[in-house]
Amino acid sequence: MTVDNDAAKPGVLRVAINAPLFTPFDYLPPAQLLNSAVGIGSRVRVPVGRRSAIGVVVGHADQSTLSDSALKMVREVLDTTPLFDRSLMQLLRWTADYYHHPLGEVLAMALPKALRQGASITPPVMLWRLSAAGRQALEGAAARRPSQQLSLLRLLAAAPAGLPATDIAAQRPAWRAAARLLRKRGWIECLQGQTAAGALPPSLAPLSSLAPLSSLSSLAPLPAPPSAPPAVQQQRAVQERTPGAPELTPAQRAAVAAIDAAASDYVAFVLQGATGSGKTEVYLQCAERSVARGQSVLILVPEIGLTPQLVERFRQRLNTSLAVLHSGLSDAERLRAWRAAYSGAARVVLGTRSAVFAPLPELGLIVVDEEHDSSFKQQDGGCRYSARDLAVVRAQQNRLPIVLGSATPALESLHNLHRGRYRALLLPRRQDQSEAPRLALVDLRAHAVRHGLSTPVIDAIRRHLAERGQVLVFINRRGYAPTLLCTACGWIAPCRACDARLTVHRGSEQLRCHHCGAVEALPQRCARCGFTVKAVGQGTERIEEALHELFPDEPLVRLDRDTAASAGELQSIFHSVLSGQARIVVGTQMVTKGHHFPGICLVVVLNADQGLFSTDFRAAERLAQTIVQVAGRAGRERIRGEVLIQTECPQHPLLQSLLAGGYEAFATAALEERRAAHWPPFGRLALLRASSLSSEGALQFLAAARARAPALQSVRLLGPVAAAMARRAGRYYAQLLIECSERGPLHRCIDLWLPQLASLAREHRVRYVLDVDPLEIQ
Ligand SMILES: [Zn+2]
Ligand SMILES: [Zn+2]
């Protein structure tokens, strides 16, 4: 490389590709282009070895460290306008840095599959035009057609290049019927257009570059485009007027006002309110105001399959189009939703975890509903991000308000409130709601228990049913029984691939492993001695059976992943509870998500003790949240609800604090414990997890990794230890905990350490993953 040539060099593009590599590759821009012509955040097709790959431009440089002969040229530029704008790029870089994950993989993770594979961000435009036969007909035969058809023919005749549906609709609102008939005659045709809309920034793109209305199946109707004739706008305004917003309580009004006043500034609000206290109405009104200001809104929810009512409510209330992003979408639906968000056609994106990376021009507000929910944390795969935490970062980077809503905020969020980093907004129970439900413990050691149900619980169920109340029985374990036991020799049906027992599923006559998914036929006899076997313990199926025997005349539904495998089944279960037809509901965690059942006045929590003695320091927090969330389902309008918690340890401090002072009291006590133990949020954690096919491989790898860790004074390494369930789906798991009181040294340590681990892992034949801020440590 000589100095005089440098001036003429077009520069190089730094490209991140979807591969486990921490440094981007250098490429020359395509011939005739300067590197600055290819924007950061644009996709390019580049040669990689003998193949080609799609990568994203992440930087420009004057020159490469590669020799001229090693430097290859970009084959194709796929986006003339960056797919990731500057602010989204900033968030994705932050994600890659914080979670110590390769940027190329993070960028790929943020994209729908179709865009990863090179699909255009601009949907193809369909253009209507006159056919040759149509042109001929216009000179003769067409004169006899009905006026609607004739008028459409004339409109198209005036636009030989063709017209997109949106333009036609603006001038001939009821054109579709006429078009259908004319197309049948072969007088008009619909072809894919060749507009260069993608070359313009989204805000300047002609309206015709948006998908035709009819094809946006995952979107609500689009509002009239700003340039549509006033007549069309008025017509739409009448059709789509927002149904009247309900009257707000003073607390709701104050919350909306506080959030609204923070517009265009970063403020993180914790909106704390029990089920039914009206958090959603606050989100809706704040979203409406942002949209009215011309901004877009991101709303993250834990699960959409369980909350179709929420989507419907947002669709009906917000006078704008809504894009929904969740894991249940097909690739095509996801692409459509992403395009709608990117182009600004959808001003509101409602989605689950990965929607935190949705492109949203002019983003003005972020809402995270049920912010304590663990589904916001990516628990498998490579990049274990927390969508809740990233949403806060996004709000901070973009200087906009974020609302974290929950009846049971995460201890992290409460800690941030106490430190003054977040602001509290409280929604007390509404006046038309009953008092908070009465919580009581039932000591399992002091009462007779039949099929997992104690006498006081059975009596309470009978009493509430007699008073025409609905009853919810919560047990966080599906199936019939967790264990199949031989009473003669003590054999327990094991999973062959996991250190776990198989769960008895009586309905399907199967034994199933809830960890690896293994399925076997349900045996009648012991595999070892041939004696008859017995199902021990309770799951939802068995509780359903027991309740059915006790209350044969009361209609009962079971809500778990086995009975509500499809959205249709789920809807019909919700319907039977809401209509009051079902009198008893037996359910798992699924009952705590989504719907409020106003007819339920007794809630029974059957197996609370599971969470009391876990090795995971967060288990108590999860249990308290679950109990409070389940209890929140109790209490009809003006009738005080009752919650009974069956336990063998009624003196346990967690249960005592919950009983005495509710979630607040629990949280205060739990935060004190965390402070004393230096656990998060008072310390920072990362977990190096490894798995191997041999029983010792993972542990040996972690021991070797530990030996190579840089010695930083404030960073402590704990382990390695085998995971609580060491063998899972045929692999052996172990982990090493990295702890520090501050974020800085922890991340410095990982930065220095991580690059050495790849070759070590190959030597030991293990898989490993780094989990920053792990949610579960078991
Ligand atoms: Zn046996
Ligand atoms: Zn298994």
JSON list of N, CA and C and ligand atoms in Angstrom, two decimals, residues 485-491 525-533, ligand 1:
[
{"chain": "A", "resi": 485, "resn": "LEU", "atom": "N", "xyz": [-44.68, -44.39, 41.21]},
{"chain": "A", "resi": 485, "resn": "LEU", "atom": "CA", "xyz": [-43.90, -45.14, 42.19]},
{"chain": "A", "resi": 485, "resn": "LEU", "atom": "C", "xyz": [-44.37, -46.58, 42.28]},
{"chain": "A", "resi": 486, "resn": "CYS", "atom": "N", "xyz": [-43.40, -47.50, 42.46]},
{"chain": "A", "resi": 486, "resn": "CYS", "atom": "CA", "xyz": [-43.74, -48.88, 42.77]},
{"chain": "A", "resi": 486, "resn": "CYS", "atom": "C", "xyz": [-43.73, -49.03, 44.28]},
{"chain": "A", "resi": 487, "resn": "THR", "atom": "N", "xyz": [-44.84, -49.42, 44.87]},
{"chain": "A", "resi": 487, "resn": "THR", "atom": "CA", "xyz": [-44.92, -49.49, 46.33]},
{"chain": "A", "resi": 487, "resn": "THR", "atom": "C", "xyz": [-44.22, -50.73, 46.87]},
{"chain": "A", "resi": 488, "resn": "ALA", "atom": "N", "xyz": [-43.91, -51.68, 45.98]},
{"chain": "A", "resi": 488, "resn": "ALA", "atom": "CA", "xyz": [-43.22, -52.88, 46.46]},
{"chain": "A", "resi": 488, "resn": "ALA", "atom": "C", "xyz": [-41.71, -52.67, 46.55]},
{"chain": "A", "resi": 489, "resn": "CYS", "atom": "N", "xyz": [-41.09, -52.15, 45.45]},
{"chain": "A", "resi": 489, "resn": "CYS", "atom": "CA", "xyz": [-39.63, -52.04, 45.47]},
{"chain": "A", "resi": 489, "resn": "CYS", "atom": "C", "xyz": [-39.11, -50.61, 45.49]},
{"chain": "A", "resi": 490, "resn": "GLY", "atom": "N", "xyz": [-40.00, -49.64, 45.40]},
{"chain": "A", "resi": 490, "resn": "GLY", "atom": "CA", "xyz": [-39.55, -48.25, 45.50]},
{"chain": "A", "resi": 490, "resn": "GLY", "atom": "C", "xyz": [-39.07, -47.65, 44.19]},
{"chain": "A", "resi": 491, "resn": "TRP", "atom": "N", "xyz": [-39.22, -48.39, 43.09]},
{"chain": "A", "resi": 491, "resn": "TRP", "atom": "CA", "xyz": [-38.82, -47.86, 41.78]},
{"chain": "A", "resi": 491, "resn": "TRP", "atom": "C", "xyz": [-39.64, -46.62, 41.44]},
{"chain": "A", "resi": 525, "resn": "ARG", "atom": "N", "xyz": [-47.45, -51.68, 35.34]},
{"chain": "A", "resi": 525, "resn": "ARG", "atom": "CA", "xyz": [-46.66, -52.44, 36.31]},
{"chain": "A", "resi": 525, "resn": "ARG", "atom": "C", "xyz": [-45.24, -51.89, 36.40]},
{"chain": "A", "resi": 526, "resn": "CYS", "atom": "N", "xyz": [-44.60, -52.22, 37.52]},
{"chain": "A", "resi": 526, "resn": "CYS", "atom": "CA", "xyz": [-43.23, -51.76, 37.77]},
{"chain": "A", "resi": 526, "resn": "CYS", "atom": "C", "xyz": [-42.28, -52.37, 36.75]},
{"chain": "A", "resi": 527, "resn": "ALA", "atom": "N", "xyz": [-41.39, -51.52, 36.22]},
{"chain": "A", "resi": 527, "resn": "ALA", "atom": "CA", "xyz": [-40.43, -51.98, 35.22]},
{"chain": "A", "resi": 527, "resn": "ALA", "atom": "C", "xyz": [-39.39, -52.91, 35.85]},
{"chain": "A", "resi": 528, "resn": "ARG", "atom": "N", "xyz": [-39.23, -52.84, 37.18]},
{"chain": "A", "resi": 528, "resn": "ARG", "atom": "CA", "xyz": [-38.19, -53.64, 37.83]},
{"chain": "A", "resi": 528, "resn": "ARG", "atom": "C", "xyz": [-38.74, -54.94, 38.42]},
{"chain": "A", "resi": 529, "resn": "CYS", "atom": "N", "xyz": [-39.88, -54.86, 39.16]},
{"chain": "A", "resi": 529, "resn": "CYS", "atom": "CA", "xyz": [-40.34, -56.07, 39.85]},
{"chain": "A", "resi": 529, "resn": "CYS", "atom": "C", "xyz": [-41.72, -56.55, 39.39]},
{"chain": "A", "resi": 530, "resn": "GLY", "atom": "N", "xyz": [-42.40, -55.78, 38.57]},
{"chain": "A", "resi": 530, "resn": "GLY", "atom": "CA", "xyz": [-43.67, -56.26, 38.03]},
{"chain": "A", "resi": 530, "resn": "GLY", "atom": "C", "xyz": [-44.87, -56.00, 38.92]},
{"chain": "A", "resi": 531, "resn": "PHE", "atom": "N", "xyz": [-44.65, -55.38, 40.08]},
{"chain": "A", "resi": 531, "resn": "PHE", "atom": "CA", "xyz": [-45.76, -55.07, 40.98]},
{"chain": "A", "resi": 531, "resn": "PHE", "atom": "C", "xyz": [-46.56, -53.88, 40.40]},
{"chain": "A", "resi": 532, "resn": "THR", "atom": "N", "xyz": [-47.78, -53.65, 40.87]},
{"chain": "A", "resi": 532, "resn": "THR", "atom": "CA", "xyz": [-48.55, -52.51, 40.34]},
{"chain": "A", "resi": 532, "resn": "THR", "atom": "C", "xyz": [-47.93, -51.19, 40.81]},
{"chain": "A", "resi": 533, "resn": "VAL", "atom": "N", "xyz": [-48.06, -50.17, 39.97]},
{"chain": "A", "resi": 533, "resn": "VAL", "atom": "CA", "xyz": [-47.48, -48.87, 40.29]},
{"chain": "A", "resi": 533, "resn": "VAL", "atom": "C", "xyz": [-48.57, -47.88, 40.69]},
{"chain": "B", "resi": 1, "resn": "ZN", "atom": "ZN", "xyz": [-41.18, -52.54, 41.77]}
]
